[in-house]
Coordinates of C-alpha atoms in Angstrom, one line a residue:
X23 CA 0.0 0.0 0.0
X24 CA 1.3 3.1 -1.1
X25 CA 1.8 5.8 1.6
X26 CA 0.6 9.3 1.0
X27 CA 3.1 12.0 1.1
X28 CA 2.5 14.4 3.9
X29 CA 2.3 17.9 3.0
X30 CA 5.3 20.0 3.7
X31 CA 5.2 21.8 6.8
X32 CA 7.2 24.0 8.9
X33 CA 8.9 21.3 10.6
X34 CA 12.5 20.7 9.9
X35 CA 14.4 17.5 9.9
X36 CA 15.2 18.0 13.4
X37 CA 11.5 17.9 14.2
X38 CA 11.3 21.5 15.4
X39 CA 8.9 23.7 13.7
X40 CA 10.0 26.8 11.9
X41 CA 13.6 25.9 11.8
X42 CA 15.2 25.3 8.5
X43 CA 17.7 22.5 8.1
X44 CA 21.1 23.3 9.5
X45 CA 19.7 25.3 12.4
X46 CA 20.1 28.6 10.5
X47 CA 17.4 30.2 12.6
X48 CA 18.3 28.9 15.8
X49 CA 18.3 31.6 18.6
X50 CA 21.8 32.9 19.4
X51 CA 23.1 33.2 23.0
X52 CA 23.4 36.8 24.2
X53 CA 26.8 38.6 23.4
X54 CA 28.3 41.6 24.9
X55 CA 28.1 44.8 22.9
X56 CA 31.1 45.9 20.9
X57 CA 32.8 49.2 21.4
X58 CA 30.9 52.1 20.1
X59 CA 27.6 50.9 21.5
X60 CA 26.5 49.2 18.1
X61 CA 25.2 45.6 18.3
X62 CA 27.2 43.1 16.3
X63 CA 25.8 42.0 12.9
X64 CA 24.1 38.6 12.9
X65 CA 26.5 36.1 11.3
X66 CA 25.4 34.7 8.0
X67 CA 24.8 31.1 7.6
X68 CA 27.9 29.4 6.4
X69 CA 27.7 28.5 2.7
X70 CA 29.9 25.7 1.7
X71 CA 30.7 24.9 -1.7
X72 CA 30.2 21.2 -1.1
X73 CA 26.8 21.5 0.5
X74 CA 24.2 23.8 -1.3
X75 CA 21.9 25.9 0.7
X76 CA 18.5 24.6 1.3
X77 CA 15.8 25.6 -1.1
X78 CA 12.9 24.7 1.1
X79 CA 10.7 27.7 1.9
X80 CA 10.8 28.8 5.4
X81 CA 7.6 27.8 7.2
X82 CA 5.5 30.5 8.5
X83 CA 4.8 30.5 12.2
X84 CA 1.3 30.7 13.3
X85 CA 0.6 34.2 14.7
X86 CA -1.2 34.2 17.9
X87 CA -3.9 36.9 18.2
X88 CA -4.5 38.8 21.2
X89 CA -1.2 38.4 22.8
X90 CA 2.2 40.1 22.7
X91 CA 4.6 39.0 20.0
X92 CA 7.7 37.2 21.1
X93 CA 9.4 33.9 21.1
X94 CA 7.4 30.8 22.2
X95 CA 7.3 30.0 25.9
X96 CA 10.3 28.1 27.1
X97 CA 12.6 29.6 24.4
X98 CA 15.5 31.9 25.5
X99 CA 14.8 35.6 24.9
X100 CA 17.2 37.8 22.8
X101 CA 18.7 40.6 24.7
X102 CA 17.6 44.2 24.0
X103 CA 20.4 46.3 22.6
X104 CA 20.7 49.9 23.7
X105 CA 19.5 52.5 21.4
X106 CA 22.2 54.7 19.7
X107 CA 22.3 58.3 20.9
X108 CA 20.2 60.6 19.0
X109 CA 22.0 62.9 16.5
X110 CA 19.8 65.8 17.1
X111 CA 20.9 66.0 20.7
X112 CA 19.0 66.6 23.9
X113 CA 16.7 69.6 24.4
X114 CA 18.3 72.5 26.0
X115 CA 16.7 73.9 29.2
X116 CA 15.0 77.2 28.8
X117 CA 16.9 80.4 29.7
X118 CA 15.6 81.8 33.1
X119 CA 15.7 85.7 33.0
X120 CA 18.0 87.4 35.6
X121 CA 16.2 89.0 38.5
X122 CA 16.8 92.6 39.1
X123 CA 17.9 94.0 42.6
X124 CA 15.2 94.4 45.2
X125 CA 14.1 97.8 46.4
X126 CA 16.1 97.5 49.6
X127 CA 19.3 96.5 47.8
X128 CA 18.8 99.4 45.3
X129 CA 18.3 101.9 48.2
X130 CA 21.3 100.5 50.0
X131 CA 23.5 100.9 46.9
X132 CA 22.3 104.5 46.3
X133 CA 23.1 105.3 50.0
X134 CA 26.6 103.9 49.6
X135 CA 27.2 105.9 46.4
X136 CA 25.9 109.1 48.1
X137 CA 28.2 108.4 51.1
X138 CA 31.2 107.9 48.7
X139 CA 30.4 111.2 47.0
X140 CA 30.2 112.9 50.4
X141 CA 33.6 111.5 51.3
X142 CA 35.1 112.7 48.0
X143 CA 33.6 116.3 48.5
X144 CA 35.0 116.3 52.1
X145 CA 38.4 115.2 50.9
X146 CA 38.4 117.9 48.1
X147 CA 37.4 120.5 50.7
X148 CA 40.1 119.5 53.1
X149 CA 42.7 119.5 50.2
X150 CA 41.5 123.0 49.2
X151 CA 41.7 124.3 52.8
X152 CA 45.2 122.9 53.2
X153 CA 46.2 124.5 49.9
X154 CA 44.9 127.9 51.0
X155 CA 46.6 127.5 54.4
X156 CA 49.8 126.7 52.6
X157 CA 49.5 129.7 50.4
X158 CA 48.9 132.0 53.3
X159 CA 51.7 130.5 55.3
X160 CA 54.1 130.9 52.4
X161 CA 52.8 134.5 51.9
X162 CA 53.5 135.3 55.5
X163 CA 56.9 133.7 55.4
X164 CA 57.9 135.5 52.3
X165 CA 56.5 138.7 53.5
X166 CA 58.4 138.3 56.7
X167 CA 61.6 137.7 54.8
X168 CA 61.1 140.7 52.6
X169 CA 60.3 142.8 55.6
X170 CA 63.5 141.6 57.4
X171 CA 65.5 142.3 54.3
X172 CA 64.1 145.7 54.0
X173 CA 64.8 146.3 57.7
X174 CA 68.4 145.1 57.4
X175 CA 68.9 147.3 54.3
X176 CA 67.5 150.3 56.1
X177 CA 69.7 149.5 59.2
X178 CA 72.7 149.2 57.0
X179 CA 72.0 152.3 55.2
X180 CA 71.3 154.2 58.5
X181 CA 74.4 152.6 60.0
X182 CA 76.5 153.5 57.0
X183 CA 75.2 157.1 57.0
X184 CA 75.8 157.3 60.7
X185 CA 79.2 155.8 60.5
X186 CA 80.0 158.1 57.6
X187 CA 78.9 161.0 59.5
X188 CA 80.7 159.8 62.6
X189 CA 83.9 159.2 60.5
X190 CA 83.6 162.7 59.1
X191 CA 83.3 164.1 62.5
X192 CA 86.2 162.2 63.8
X193 CA 88.3 163.1 60.8
X194 CA 87.5 166.8 61.2
X195 CA 88.5 166.6 65.0
X196 CA 91.8 164.9 64.1
X197 CA 92.7 167.5 61.4
X198 CA 92.4 164.9 58.7
X199 CA 91.9 165.6 55.0
X200 CA 89.0 164.2 53.1
X201 CA 89.6 160.7 51.8
X202 CA 91.1 161.3 48.4
X203 CA 90.2 159.0 45.4
X204 CA 93.5 158.5 43.7
X205 CA 92.3 156.2 40.9
X206 CA 92.2 159.1 38.5
X207 CA 96.0 159.9 39.0
X208 CA 98.5 158.4 36.6
X209 CA 99.8 155.0 37.3
X210 CA 97.9 154.5 40.6
X211 CA 95.7 151.6 39.2
X212 CA 98.6 150.0 37.5
X213 CA 98.9 146.4 38.7
X214 CA 102.0 145.4 36.9
X215 CA 104.7 143.3 38.8
X216 CA 108.3 144.3 38.7
X217 CA 110.3 141.8 36.5
X218 CA 113.3 139.8 37.7
X219 CA 115.5 142.1 35.5
X220 CA 114.0 145.3 37.1
X221 CA 114.5 143.9 40.5
X222 CA 118.1 142.8 39.8
X223 CA 118.9 146.2 38.4
X224 CA 117.4 147.8 41.5
X225 CA 114.9 150.0 39.5
X226 CA 112.8 152.4 41.5
X227 CA 109.2 153.4 41.0
X228 CA 107.8 156.9 41.4
X229 CA 104.3 156.9 42.7
X230 CA 101.6 159.6 42.2
X231 CA 100.9 159.9 46.0
X232 CA 103.0 160.0 49.1
X233 CA 102.7 157.5 50.7
X234 CA 101.7 155.3 47.7
X235 CA 98.1 154.2 47.2
X236 CA 98.6 151.9 44.2
X237 CA 100.6 151.2 41.2
X238 CA 103.5 148.9 40.0
X239 CA 104.6 146.6 42.8
X240 CA 106.7 143.7 43.9
X241 CA 105.6 140.2 42.9
X242 CA 104.8 139.3 46.5
X243 CA 103.0 141.2 49.2
X244 CA 104.1 142.0 52.8
X245 CA 102.1 140.1 55.6
X246 CA 100.5 142.0 58.4
X247 CA 102.7 143.5 61.0
X248 CA 104.8 146.5 62.2
X249 CA 107.6 147.6 60.0
X250 CA 110.3 150.3 60.1
X251 CA 111.2 152.5 57.1
X252 CA 110.9 150.4 54.0
X253 CA 113.6 150.4 51.2
X254 CA 113.0 151.8 47.9
X255 CA 115.3 149.3 46.3
X256 CA 113.4 146.3 45.1
X257 CA 116.5 144.1 45.9
X258 CA 116.1 144.7 49.6
X259 CA 113.5 143.2 51.8
X260 CA 111.2 144.4 53.1
X261 CA 110.6 147.1 50.5
X262 CA 107.9 149.7 49.7
X263 CA 106.9 147.7 46.6
X264 CA 105.8 144.8 48.7
X265 CA 103.6 147.1 50.8
X266 CA 101.8 148.4 47.6
X267 CA 101.2 144.8 46.6
X268 CA 99.5 144.3 50.0
X269 CA 97.1 147.2 49.1
X270 CA 96.0 145.3 45.9
X271 CA 94.9 142.5 48.4
X272 CA 92.6 144.7 50.4
X273 CA 95.1 145.8 53.1
X274 CA 95.2 149.0 55.1
X275 CA 98.6 150.6 55.4
X276 CA 99.0 153.0 58.3
X277 CA 102.0 155.2 57.8
X278 CA 103.3 157.3 60.7
X279 CA 105.9 160.1 60.5
X280 CA 108.7 161.3 62.8
X281 CA 108.1 163.2 66.0
X282 CA 105.6 160.8 67.6
X283 CA 105.8 159.8 71.2
X284 CA 106.3 156.3 72.3
X285 CA 102.8 156.0 73.5
X286 CA 101.4 157.2 70.1
X287 CA 103.7 154.7 68.2
X288 CA 102.5 151.9 70.6
X289 CA 98.9 152.8 70.0
X290 CA 99.4 152.5 66.3
X291 CA 101.3 149.3 66.6
X292 CA 98.2 147.7 68.2
X293 CA 96.4 148.0 64.8
X294 CA 98.7 145.5 63.4
X295 CA 97.0 142.8 65.4
X296 CA 94.0 143.0 63.1
X297 CA 94.0 141.0 59.8
X298 CA 95.3 142.8 56.8
X299 CA 96.7 145.8 58.5
X300 CA 100.3 147.1 58.2
X301 CA 101.9 149.7 60.4
X302 CA 104.8 151.3 58.7
X303 CA 107.3 154.1 59.7
X304 CA 107.3 156.6 56.8
X305 CA 109.5 159.8 57.2
X306 CA 108.2 161.4 54.0
X307 CA 104.8 162.3 55.1
X308 CA 103.5 165.7 53.9
X309 CA 104.5 168.6 56.1
X310 CA 102.5 168.9 59.3
X311 CA 101.0 165.5 59.0
X312 CA 101.6 162.9 61.7
X313 CA 99.8 159.8 60.3
X314 CA 98.2 158.7 56.9
X315 CA 96.2 155.8 55.9
X316 CA 96.0 154.2 52.5
X317 CA 94.0 151.5 50.7
X318 CA 94.0 150.8 47.0
X319 CA 93.0 153.9 45.3
X320 CA 92.3 155.9 48.6
X321 CA 94.4 158.1 50.8
X322 CA 93.8 160.2 53.9
X323 CA 96.4 162.0 56.0
X324 CA 95.9 163.5 59.6
X325 CA 97.5 166.2 61.8
X326 CA 97.4 164.0 64.9
X327 CA 97.0 160.5 65.9
X328 CA 93.4 159.6 66.7
X329 CA 92.9 155.9 67.2
X330 CA 89.0 156.2 66.9
X331 CA 89.4 158.0 63.6
X332 CA 91.9 155.4 62.3
X333 CA 89.7 152.5 63.3
X334 CA 86.8 154.2 61.5
X335 CA 89.0 154.4 58.4
X336 CA 89.7 150.7 58.6
X337 CA 86.1 150.0 58.9
X338 CA 85.1 152.1 56.0
X339 CA 87.7 151.0 53.4
X340 CA 89.5 147.8 54.3
X341 CA 88.8 145.2 51.4
X342 CA 86.2 147.6 49.8
X343 CA 88.3 149.1 46.9
X344 CA 91.0 146.3 46.4
X345 CA 91.1 144.4 43.1
X346 CA 92.0 141.1 44.9
X347 CA 90.3 141.4 48.4
X348 CA 90.2 137.6 48.8
X349 CA 94.0 137.0 48.3
X350 CA 96.2 136.6 51.2

């Protein structure tokens, strides 16, 4: 008896429904995801050149209605792969508008600004007050200095006038001549030094006044002190040409004549203790004159010795008319 062929069904040779021969649709065991988050691709069924792929159509599984789709009960479930991140990106949160300061904060800020302005104004006022005070102080100081200078000048002028008047009074009482300005006389302002040849030859110089009050002189001066009659020969020391050189350095030369008493001579010698004063014996004074005083370009002679009058002359003319007052 011939057996009827059973219609082809979804059973495979293994006896399981829906699985083609070779187990190509057999569920795979779960695999860990690869790097990058993408699930691995399902491997293709190996196709061997010796064994051709099955040409049997895949049996369709019956679809159960009214229930969730999925593998049959008892079958292992395939793992759910994570979804790839969206290319569009997440939605950004909305921007919250900034809140303004409260009324109390704004009031405090305004008060702080007002206080700062007040401090600035106070600082400016203090600075201006200090500047005014400084100007007033400087004005007072400068005014005081100017007043002192004016007073000093006035005192000097008054003192000079007083001393000039006192000197004139003393000169008149001592029978002195007026102080003569000899700078207009020939040779008096000549500051030439005698040469070595002139000194060796013993040349003499004739001065415009007697005693001399300036002119050609010896290369070196006489230091302060008391001297007897001075030689007119430049080869001798001390000589009169050295005394003339001292006049150029601001000295006062006191010349006294013959016939003075010892007390008078001693009173004159005392002047030599002062700086830049020479006391010299001079027999060639004009007739009737006992003493004479000279500075560079000035001459006065007196009938008698009056130490007050001589001191007044020293105060009036020492260093005042000399070309080289700072020289020794």
